[in-house]
PDB file of C-alpha atoms in Angstrom:
ATOM      1  CA  MET A1385      -0.067   0.039  -0.045  1.00 69.00           C
ATOM      2  CA  ARG A1386       2.716   2.446   1.065  1.00 69.00           C
ATOM      3  CA  HIS A1387       4.458   1.493  -2.301  1.00 62.00           C
ATOM      4  CA  ARG A1388       1.387   2.668  -4.205  1.00 67.00           C
ATOM      5  CA  ILE A1389       1.228   5.987  -2.634  1.00 64.00           C
ATOM      6  CA  ILE A1390       4.857   6.676  -3.156  1.00 61.00           C
ATOM      7  CA  ALA A1391       4.435   5.417  -6.958  1.00 50.00           C
ATOM      8  CA  SER A1392       1.201   7.879  -7.257  1.00 56.00           C
ATOM      9  CA  LEU A1393       2.968  10.699  -5.631  1.00 60.00           C
ATOM     10  CA  ALA A1394       5.986  10.303  -8.345  1.00 54.00           C
ATOM     11  CA  LEU A1395       3.608  10.019 -11.166  1.00 53.00           C
ATOM     12  CA  ALA A1396       1.749  13.199 -10.038  1.00 53.00           C
ATOM     13  CA  VAL A1397       4.876  15.267  -9.627  1.00 54.00           C
ATOM     14  CA  GLY A1398       6.419  13.929 -12.894  1.00 53.00           C
ATOM     15  CA  LEU A1399       3.150  14.755 -14.912  1.00 52.00           C
ATOM     16  CA  VAL A1400       3.408  18.447 -13.337  1.00 48.00           C
ATOM     17  CA  THR A1401       6.956  18.741 -13.826  1.00 53.00           C
ATOM     18  CA  VAL A1402       6.258  17.812 -17.655  1.00 48.00           C
ATOM     19  CA  GLY A1403       3.199  19.860 -18.096  1.00 46.00           C
ATOM     20  CA  VAL A1404       4.233  23.357 -16.495  1.00 46.00           C
ATOM     21  CA  PRO A1405       6.226  24.379 -19.638  1.00 50.00           C
ATOM     22  CA  LEU A1406       2.957  23.898 -21.726  1.00 47.00           C
ATOM     23  CA  TRP A1407       1.848  27.048 -20.134  1.00 46.00           C
ATOM     24  CA  ALA A1408       4.751  28.827 -20.905  1.00 49.00           C
ATOM     25  CA  HIS A1409       3.942  29.783 -24.689  1.00 50.00           C
ATOM     26  CA  HIS A1410       2.933  33.264 -25.122  1.00 52.00           C
ATOM     27  CA  GLY A1411       0.519  34.199 -28.062  1.00 57.00           C
ATOM     28  CA  THR A1412       1.426  36.984 -30.423  1.00 58.00           C
ATOM     29  CA  GLY A1413      -1.755  39.046 -29.451  1.00 61.00           C
ATOM     30  CA  VAL A1414      -0.234  40.539 -26.262  1.00 77.00           C
ATOM     31  CA  ALA A1415       2.458  42.250 -28.113  1.00 87.00           C
ATOM     32  CA  TYR A1416       1.048  43.475 -31.409  1.00 93.00           C
ATOM     33  CA  VAL A1417      -1.871  45.643 -32.683  1.00 94.00           C
ATOM     34  CA  ARG A1418      -3.905  42.838 -34.212  1.00 92.00           C
ATOM     35  CA  ASP A1419      -6.316  45.188 -36.106  1.00 94.00           C
ATOM     36  CA  LYS A1420      -3.584  47.530 -37.744  1.00 96.00           C
ATOM     37  CA  GLU A1421      -1.435  46.511 -40.324  1.00 96.00           C
ATOM     38  CA  VAL A1422       1.704  48.353 -41.669  1.00 97.00           C
ATOM     39  CA  THR A1423       3.547  47.973 -45.099  1.00 97.00           C
ATOM     40  CA  LEU A1424       7.163  48.831 -45.362  1.00 97.00           C
ATOM     41  CA  LYS A1425       9.690  48.646 -48.289  1.00 97.00           C
ATOM     42  CA  GLY A1426      13.505  47.658 -46.687  1.00 98.00           C
ATOM     43  CA  THR A1427      16.460  45.838 -47.215  1.00 98.00           C
ATOM     44  CA  VAL A1428      17.545  42.740 -45.379  1.00 98.00           C
ATOM     45  CA  THR A1429      20.364  42.984 -42.895  1.00 98.00           C
ATOM     46  CA  GLU A1430      19.879  39.738 -41.167  1.00 98.00           C
ATOM     47  CA  TRP A1431      17.519  36.519 -41.087  1.00 97.00           C
ATOM     48  CA  PHE A1432      17.314  33.908 -38.444  1.00 95.00           C
ATOM     49  CA  TRP A1433      16.197  30.421 -39.497  1.00 96.00           C
ATOM     50  CA  ALA A1434      15.807  28.925 -35.822  1.00 94.00           C
ATOM     51  CA  ASN A1435      13.311  27.674 -33.231  1.00 93.00           C
ATOM     52  CA  PRO A1436      11.311  28.710 -31.531  1.00 91.00           C
ATOM     53  CA  HIS A1437      10.696  31.417 -34.064  1.00 91.00           C
ATOM     54  CA  CYS A1438      12.401  32.889 -37.216  1.00 95.00           C
ATOM     55  CA  GLY A1439      13.113  36.439 -37.303  1.00 96.00           C
ATOM     56  CA  LEU A1440      13.799  38.983 -40.107  1.00 98.00           C
ATOM     57  CA  LEU A1441      16.020  41.958 -39.417  1.00 98.00           C
ATOM     58  CA  PHE A1442      15.751  44.893 -42.195  1.00 98.00           C
ATOM     59  CA  ASP A1443      16.337  48.519 -42.368  1.00 98.00           C
ATOM     60  CA  VAL A1444      13.781  51.204 -43.539  1.00 98.00           C
ATOM     61  CA  THR A1445      14.596  54.782 -44.630  1.00 97.00           C
ATOM     62  CA  ASP A1446      11.814  56.959 -43.109  1.00 92.00           C
ATOM     63  CA  ASP A1447      10.242  59.950 -44.866  1.00 91.00           C
ATOM     64  CA  THR A1448      13.228  61.921 -43.316  1.00 95.00           C
ATOM     65  CA  GLY A1449      15.965  60.023 -44.652  1.00 95.00           C
ATOM     66  CA  GLN A1450      16.730  58.421 -41.378  1.00 97.00           C
ATOM     67  CA  VAL A1451      17.429  54.485 -41.646  1.00 98.00           C
ATOM     68  CA  VAL A1452      15.293  52.525 -38.889  1.00 97.00           C
ATOM     69  CA  HIS A1453      16.205  49.182 -38.047  1.00 98.00           C
ATOM     70  CA  TRP A1454      12.995  46.940 -37.965  1.00 98.00           C
ATOM     71  CA  GLY A1455      12.389  43.443 -36.949  1.00 98.00           C
ATOM     72  CA  ALA A1456       9.767  40.904 -37.729  1.00 97.00           C
ATOM     73  CA  GLU A1457       8.602  37.876 -35.719  1.00 95.00           C
ATOM     74  CA  LEU A1458       7.698  34.767 -37.810  1.00 94.00           C
ATOM     75  CA  GLY A1459       6.598  31.230 -36.912  1.00 91.00           C
ATOM     76  CA  ASN A1460       9.046  28.140 -36.365  1.00 91.00           C
ATOM     77  CA  PRO A1461      11.017  26.763 -39.632  1.00 94.00           C
ATOM     78  CA  HIS A1462       9.075  23.714 -39.845  1.00 90.00           C
ATOM     79  CA  SER A1463       5.816  25.606 -40.477  1.00 87.00           C
ATOM     80  CA  LEU A1464       7.674  28.462 -42.717  1.00 90.00           C
ATOM     81  CA  SER A1465       9.068  25.717 -44.846  1.00 88.00           C
ATOM     82  CA  GLU A1466       5.944  24.487 -45.771  1.00 84.00           C
ATOM     83  CA  ALA A1467       4.744  27.891 -46.830  1.00 86.00           C
ATOM     84  CA  GLY A1468       7.542  28.798 -49.143  1.00 87.00           C
ATOM     85  CA  PHE A1469      10.526  29.910 -46.873  1.00 91.00           C
ATOM     86  CA  SER A1470      13.662  28.423 -46.296  1.00 93.00           C
ATOM     87  CA  ARG A1471      17.179  28.962 -44.575  1.00 94.00           C
ATOM     88  CA  GLU A1472      18.164  30.611 -47.891  1.00 93.00           C
ATOM     89  CA  VAL A1473      14.954  32.560 -48.805  1.00 93.00           C
ATOM     90  CA  PHE A1474      16.833  35.660 -48.128  1.00 93.00           C
ATOM     91  CA  LYS A1475      20.127  37.392 -47.987  1.00 95.00           C
ATOM     92  CA  PRO A1476      21.805  40.850 -46.418  1.00 97.00           C
ATOM     93  CA  GLY A1477      20.971  42.977 -49.102  1.00 98.00           C
ATOM     94  CA  ASP A1478      17.809  41.895 -50.641  1.00 97.00           C
ATOM     95  CA  LYS A1479      15.121  44.304 -51.339  1.00 97.00           C
ATOM     96  CA  LEU A1480      11.548  43.760 -49.940  1.00 97.00           C
ATOM     97  CA  THR A1481       8.512  44.745 -48.953  1.00 98.00           C
ATOM     98  CA  VAL A1482       6.925  43.653 -45.673  1.00 97.00           C
ATOM     99  CA  THR A1483       3.228  43.839 -44.430  1.00 96.00           C
ATOM    100  CA  GLY A1484       2.590  43.106 -40.648  1.00 95.00           C
ATOM    101  CA  HIS A1485       0.728  43.985 -37.383  1.00 96.00           C
ATOM    102  CA  PRO A1486       2.662  46.676 -35.691  1.00 97.00           C
ATOM    103  CA  ALA A1487       4.195  46.175 -31.789  1.00 97.00           C
ATOM    104  CA  LYS A1488       1.901  47.803 -29.222  1.00 96.00           C
ATOM    105  CA  SER A1489       4.984  49.505 -27.806  1.00 96.00           C
ATOM    106  CA  GLY A1490       5.693  51.368 -30.762  1.00 96.00           C
ATOM    107  CA  ALA A1491       8.975  49.653 -31.009  1.00 97.00           C
ATOM    108  CA  PRO A1492      10.172  49.219 -34.770  1.00 97.00           C
ATOM    109  CA  ARG A1493       8.867  45.430 -34.704  1.00 97.00           C
ATOM    110  CA  LEU A1494       5.998  43.825 -36.229  1.00 96.00           C
ATOM    111  CA  GLU A1495       4.363  40.355 -36.657  1.00 95.00           C
ATOM    112  CA  LEU A1496       4.821  39.238 -40.079  1.00 95.00           C
ATOM    113  CA  LEU A1497       1.867  38.804 -42.177  1.00 94.00           C
ATOM    114  CA  ARG A1498       3.173  38.622 -45.954  1.00 94.00           C
ATOM    115  CA  LEU A1499       6.087  39.939 -47.822  1.00 94.00           C
ATOM    116  CA  VAL A1500       7.012  40.516 -51.514  1.00 96.00           C
ATOM    117  CA  LEU A1501      10.835  39.623 -52.533  1.00 95.00           C
ATOM    118  CA  ALA A1502      12.410  41.595 -55.469  1.00 94.00           C
ATOM    119  CA  ASP A1503      11.547  39.050 -57.781  1.00 93.00           C
ATOM    120  CA  GLY A1504       7.603  39.596 -57.188  1.00 93.00           C
ATOM    121  CA  ARG A1505       7.284  36.471 -55.204  1.00 91.00           C
ATOM    122  CA  VAL A1506       4.821  36.715 -52.229  1.00 92.00           C
ATOM    123  CA  LEU A1507       5.525  34.729 -49.264  1.00 92.00           C
ATOM    124  CA  PRO A1508       3.798  32.857 -47.589  1.00 85.00           C
ATOM    125  CA  GLU A1509       2.941  30.990 -50.780  1.00 73.00           C
ATOM    126  CA  LYS A1510       1.252  27.822 -51.714  1.00 58.00           C
ATOM    127  CA  SER A1511      -2.135  29.275 -50.070  1.00 59.00           C
ATOM    128  CA  VAL A1512      -0.496  28.464 -46.326  1.00 56.00           C
ATOM    129  CA  LYS A1513       0.276  30.901 -43.537  1.00 53.00           C
ATOM    130  CA  GLY A1514       3.452  31.028 -41.942  1.00 50.00           C
ATOM    131  CA  ASN A1515       1.841  29.085 -38.974  1.00 53.00           C
ATOM    132  CA  GLY A1516       1.027  26.091 -41.294  1.00 52.00           C
ATOM    133  CA  VAL A1517      -2.670  26.903 -41.726  1.00 58.00           C
ATOM    134  CA  HIS A1518      -4.035  25.935 -45.354  1.00 58.00           C
ATOM    135  CA  LEU A1519      -5.857  28.868 -46.333  1.00 56.00           C
ATOM    136  CA  ASP A1520      -7.918  26.773 -49.027  1.00 59.00           C
ATOM    137  CA  ASP A1521      -8.989  24.305 -45.925  1.00 57.00           C
ATOM    138  CA  PRO A1522     -12.422  25.508 -44.603  1.00 53.00           C
ATOM    139  CA  SER A1523     -11.977  23.277 -41.430  1.00 56.00           C
ATOM    140  CA  GLN A1524      -8.939  25.528 -40.284  1.00 50.00           C
TER     141      GLN A1524
END
């Protein structure tokens, strides 16, 4: 009987330990203005292809001629690869047009919605959002 109690307690502690990190993930709604979109033309300075989120850094020249360093948050590499992105899709110096939800803080950051490369290709492509959701599937 005592072994059962100890085993049950060990199982409970194990489940709690494994389950706690599941609550740690955050949604992008807390950081970005979801009902507003901005579109920017810029030049890639760096492309991060890594978990948990890929990132795109790019420079935008504002109306006064000042260069503003922007950052875009994207999904994870697996989901993005289904939407036409890859480790090699961008390189420093590439020109692009980026559209996304701006940061609530006013910082030059955004949650990427779509972008247009210099060759006219639009990402995400293949009717797949960066989170892997298929736009042509009514169940999603």
